[in-house]
Amino acid sequence: MLAIWYLRRAVPWAGSLSCLAVALALIAVITEWPRLVGTGLPAMVLLTGAAAGFAFDEAAVRVTSVTVRGTRWAPLARLLAALVLALGGAGLAVAAADEAVLDRSDWALLALALGGGTAVVAVFLGRHQVARPGSWIASALVLAGLTPLVLAMLVELRSPYPLEAWTSTLRTGWASIAVLGWVGAAWLAFAGRPLRHAQP
């Protein structure tokens, strides 16, 4: 019960749920205008990765870092919230890919990999008392993820997103990123933040 109370109060759900809401709206756009799938679907999956990042924003990180519970229990609880958000994002990616008649497993894998990458970086920064790592990681993720789309349109390069079925090599690479991201985030969260002594 304490974990539920903490997650309800401490996690900035507004940012995460807003990302998922926009992602859901993009699915409707893709369904109505299929020609936009090349940009709409990548943008949608980037938003699902960004949603997981907001789970690690903690304005009072300097306060929680001087308590034993705050060094391990809080990061693990936030990681659980991020995992739930990432799984929800993967579900949206599957639904969107199904509407676009694309490989659903590739898009779900991409969503989980982006969520895992966001999580491990956010937990690492949280260990160093960065108060709101998720917000700027989410922004950087979306901007970096949209850059290849722009370049692909300008110089006619193949999109890095699975608009065409991934090869086994690409699929293995993204699966490795997903596993390493979530396992690394779990290891860092379980290790806990270095306990800081309160300043007099």
Tab-separated table of C-alpha atoms in Angstrom:
chain	number	residue	atom	x	y	z
A	1	MET	CA	0.000	0.000	0.000
A	2	LEU	CA	2.875	2.356	0.776
A	3	ALA	CA	4.325	1.786	-2.691
A	4	ILE	CA	0.988	2.638	-4.317
A	5	TRP	CA	0.708	5.795	-2.221
A	6	TYR	CA	4.251	6.801	-3.151
A	7	LEU	CA	3.720	6.203	-6.865
A	8	ARG	CA	0.467	8.156	-6.851
A	9	ARG	CA	2.023	11.115	-5.060
A	10	ALA	CA	5.613	11.209	-6.270
A	11	VAL	CA	5.519	10.248	-9.945
A	12	PRO	CA	4.579	13.133	-12.291
A	13	TRP	CA	1.917	11.170	-14.119
A	14	ALA	CA	0.695	14.209	-16.053
A	15	GLY	CA	3.788	14.258	-18.274
A	16	SER	CA	3.800	10.509	-18.885
A	17	LEU	CA	0.086	10.240	-19.577
A	18	SER	CA	0.209	13.286	-21.850
A	19	CYS	CA	2.842	11.538	-23.980
A	20	LEU	CA	0.692	8.421	-24.211
A	21	ALA	CA	-2.386	10.508	-25.019
A	22	VAL	CA	-0.587	12.215	-27.905
A	23	ALA	CA	0.675	8.806	-29.054
A	24	LEU	CA	-2.901	7.542	-29.045
A	25	ALA	CA	-3.977	10.569	-31.066
A	26	LEU	CA	-1.251	9.817	-33.603
A	27	ILE	CA	-2.666	6.322	-34.045
A	28	ALA	CA	-5.984	7.918	-34.980
A	29	VAL	CA	-4.181	10.207	-37.435
A	30	ILE	CA	-2.351	7.271	-39.022
A	31	THR	CA	-5.604	5.360	-39.325
A	32	GLU	CA	-7.321	8.294	-41.028
A	33	TRP	CA	-4.384	9.279	-43.253
A	34	PRO	CA	-2.224	6.181	-43.943
A	35	ARG	CA	0.241	8.208	-46.036
A	36	LEU	CA	1.510	9.780	-42.793
A	37	VAL	CA	2.628	6.458	-41.332
A	38	GLY	CA	6.279	7.137	-42.224
A	39	THR	CA	6.466	10.038	-39.781
A	40	GLY	CA	3.498	9.431	-37.503
A	41	LEU	CA	4.457	5.938	-36.366
A	42	PRO	CA	8.078	6.795	-35.446
A	43	ALA	CA	6.878	9.919	-33.611
A	44	MET	CA	4.341	7.811	-31.750
A	45	VAL	CA	6.902	5.260	-30.568
A	46	LEU	CA	9.310	8.029	-29.525
A	47	LEU	CA	6.578	9.495	-27.343
A	48	THR	CA	6.059	6.141	-25.629
A	49	GLY	CA	9.769	6.046	-24.794
A	50	ALA	CA	9.577	9.602	-23.492
A	51	ALA	CA	6.615	8.680	-21.277
A	52	ALA	CA	8.777	6.224	-19.332
A	53	GLY	CA	11.369	8.925	-18.700
A	54	PHE	CA	9.002	11.201	-16.787
A	55	ALA	CA	8.591	8.513	-14.114
A	56	PHE	CA	12.045	9.409	-12.768
A	57	ASP	CA	11.465	13.124	-12.243
A	58	GLU	CA	11.815	13.857	-8.533
A	59	ALA	CA	12.026	17.453	-7.382
A	60	ALA	CA	12.969	16.426	-3.834
A	61	VAL	CA	15.860	14.168	-4.828
A	62	ARG	CA	18.218	15.944	-2.411
A	63	VAL	CA	15.825	15.139	0.419
A	64	THR	CA	15.254	11.482	-0.438
A	65	SER	CA	18.972	10.916	-0.952
A	66	VAL	CA	19.630	11.396	2.773
A	67	THR	CA	17.216	8.623	3.789
A	68	VAL	CA	17.883	4.894	3.554
A	69	ARG	CA	14.479	4.241	1.971
A	70	GLY	CA	14.995	6.981	-0.586
A	71	THR	CA	18.285	5.547	-1.825
A	72	ARG	CA	16.891	2.203	-3.012
A	73	TRP	CA	13.164	1.827	-2.456
A	74	ALA	CA	12.174	4.998	-4.303
A	75	PRO	CA	14.222	4.296	-7.478
A	76	LEU	CA	12.861	0.742	-7.640
A	77	ALA	CA	9.285	1.998	-7.310
A	78	ARG	CA	9.859	4.532	-10.072
A	79	LEU	CA	11.438	1.864	-12.255
A	80	LEU	CA	8.301	-0.237	-11.843
A	81	ALA	CA	6.202	2.729	-12.965
A	82	ALA	CA	8.474	3.233	-15.980
A	83	LEU	CA	8.163	-0.445	-16.915
A	84	VAL	CA	4.369	-0.251	-16.782
A	85	LEU	CA	4.457	2.849	-18.993
A	86	ALA	CA	6.845	1.166	-21.439
A	87	LEU	CA	4.613	-1.905	-21.666
A	88	GLY	CA	1.656	0.379	-22.315
A	89	GLY	CA	3.689	2.103	-25.009
A	90	ALA	CA	4.574	-1.234	-26.572
A	91	GLY	CA	0.873	-2.072	-26.639
A	92	LEU	CA	0.149	1.184	-28.453
A	93	ALA	CA	2.981	0.445	-30.890
A	94	VAL	CA	1.455	-2.957	-31.645
A	95	ALA	CA	-1.949	-1.372	-32.239
A	96	ALA	CA	-0.470	1.296	-34.511
A	97	ALA	CA	1.602	-1.201	-36.496
A	98	ASP	CA	-1.468	-3.383	-36.903
A	99	GLU	CA	-3.394	-0.444	-38.352
A	100	ALA	CA	-0.505	0.273	-40.738
A	101	VAL	CA	-0.121	-3.429	-41.652
A	102	LEU	CA	3.493	-3.507	-40.436
A	103	ASP	CA	5.455	-5.983	-38.331
A	104	ARG	CA	4.020	-5.582	-34.841
A	105	SER	CA	6.862	-7.345	-33.028
A	106	ASP	CA	9.495	-4.978	-34.431
A	107	TRP	CA	7.614	-1.892	-33.270
A	108	ALA	CA	6.927	-3.367	-29.841
A	109	LEU	CA	10.617	-4.232	-29.501
A	110	LEU	CA	11.596	-0.703	-30.495
A	111	ALA	CA	9.239	0.783	-27.895
A	112	LEU	CA	10.671	-1.435	-25.147
A	113	ALA	CA	14.245	-0.656	-26.200
A	114	LEU	CA	13.617	3.090	-26.126
A	115	GLY	CA	11.963	2.778	-22.727
A	116	GLY	CA	14.867	0.727	-21.385
A	117	GLY	CA	17.449	3.164	-22.699
A	118	THR	CA	15.571	6.064	-21.154
A	119	ALA	CA	15.253	4.222	-17.843
A	120	VAL	CA	18.917	3.310	-17.438
A	121	VAL	CA	20.087	6.859	-18.185
A	122	ALA	CA	17.469	8.346	-15.848
A	123	VAL	CA	18.368	6.021	-12.961
A	124	PHE	CA	22.057	6.758	-13.469
A	125	LEU	CA	21.443	10.509	-13.347
A	126	GLY	CA	19.159	10.097	-10.345
A	127	ARG	CA	22.055	8.484	-8.485
A	128	HIS	CA	23.909	11.749	-9.035
A	129	GLN	CA	21.042	13.845	-7.650
A	130	VAL	CA	19.763	15.207	-10.949
A	131	ALA	CA	16.280	16.295	-9.921
A	132	ARG	CA	14.369	15.919	-13.189
A	133	PRO	CA	16.347	13.659	-15.520
A	134	GLY	CA	13.291	12.297	-17.296
A	135	SER	CA	12.140	15.627	-18.686
A	136	TRP	CA	15.273	16.480	-20.593
A	137	ILE	CA	15.980	12.855	-21.550
A	138	ALA	CA	12.491	12.677	-23.051
A	139	SER	CA	13.086	15.879	-25.002
A	140	ALA	CA	16.476	14.680	-26.233
A	141	LEU	CA	15.003	11.311	-27.228
A	142	VAL	CA	12.264	12.854	-29.354
A	143	LEU	CA	14.607	15.335	-31.032
A	144	ALA	CA	17.292	12.724	-31.707
A	145	GLY	CA	14.712	10.249	-32.941
A	146	LEU	CA	13.150	12.680	-35.397
A	147	THR	CA	16.510	13.692	-36.886
A	148	PRO	CA	16.943	10.481	-38.952
A	149	LEU	CA	13.457	10.983	-40.384
A	150	VAL	CA	14.384	14.441	-41.645
A	151	LEU	CA	17.695	13.203	-43.062
A	152	ALA	CA	15.987	10.248	-44.732
A	153	MET	CA	13.602	12.613	-46.505
A	154	LEU	CA	16.390	14.966	-47.602
A	155	VAL	CA	18.916	12.449	-48.907
A	156	GLU	CA	16.628	9.474	-49.559
A	157	LEU	CA	18.172	7.172	-46.991
A	158	ARG	CA	16.363	4.145	-45.655
A	159	SER	CA	14.488	4.941	-42.463
A	160	PRO	CA	16.064	3.420	-39.329
A	161	TYR	CA	12.563	2.580	-38.126
A	162	PRO	CA	10.905	-0.744	-39.004
A	163	LEU	CA	8.720	0.660	-41.762
A	164	GLU	CA	10.132	-2.350	-43.567
A	165	ALA	CA	10.692	-5.580	-41.653
A	166	TRP	CA	13.982	-5.557	-39.766
A	167	THR	CA	16.713	-8.016	-40.591
A	168	SER	CA	17.619	-10.559	-37.930
A	169	THR	CA	20.769	-8.555	-37.161
A	170	LEU	CA	18.826	-5.367	-36.483
A	171	ARG	CA	16.263	-7.245	-34.439
A	172	THR	CA	18.990	-8.838	-32.323
A	173	GLY	CA	20.668	-5.476	-31.831
A	174	TRP	CA	17.501	-3.766	-30.623
A	175	ALA	CA	16.640	-6.735	-28.412
A	176	SER	CA	20.083	-6.423	-26.819
A	177	ILE	CA	19.504	-2.715	-26.207
A	178	ALA	CA	16.162	-3.475	-24.568
A	179	VAL	CA	17.584	-6.178	-22.290
A	180	LEU	CA	20.694	-4.208	-21.356
A	181	GLY	CA	18.638	-1.083	-20.717
A	182	TRP	CA	16.118	-2.648	-18.354
A	183	VAL	CA	18.608	-4.948	-16.623
A	184	GLY	CA	21.049	-2.074	-16.201
A	185	ALA	CA	18.326	0.181	-14.816
A	186	ALA	CA	17.225	-2.539	-12.381
A	187	TRP	CA	20.808	-3.107	-11.234
A	188	LEU	CA	21.403	0.603	-10.653
A	189	ALA	CA	18.079	1.008	-8.853
A	190	PHE	CA	18.693	-2.035	-6.656
A	191	ALA	CA	22.196	-0.824	-5.854
A	192	GLY	CA	20.543	2.345	-4.608
A	193	ARG	CA	21.664	5.928	-4.622
A	194	PRO	CA	24.818	6.705	-2.667
A	195	LEU	CA	23.545	7.768	0.738
A	196	ARG	CA	24.210	11.469	1.275
A	197	HIS	CA	24.606	13.049	4.668
A	198	ALA	CA	22.295	15.934	5.343
A	199	GLN	CA	24.058	19.268	5.368
A	200	PRO	CA	23.859	21.158	8.678
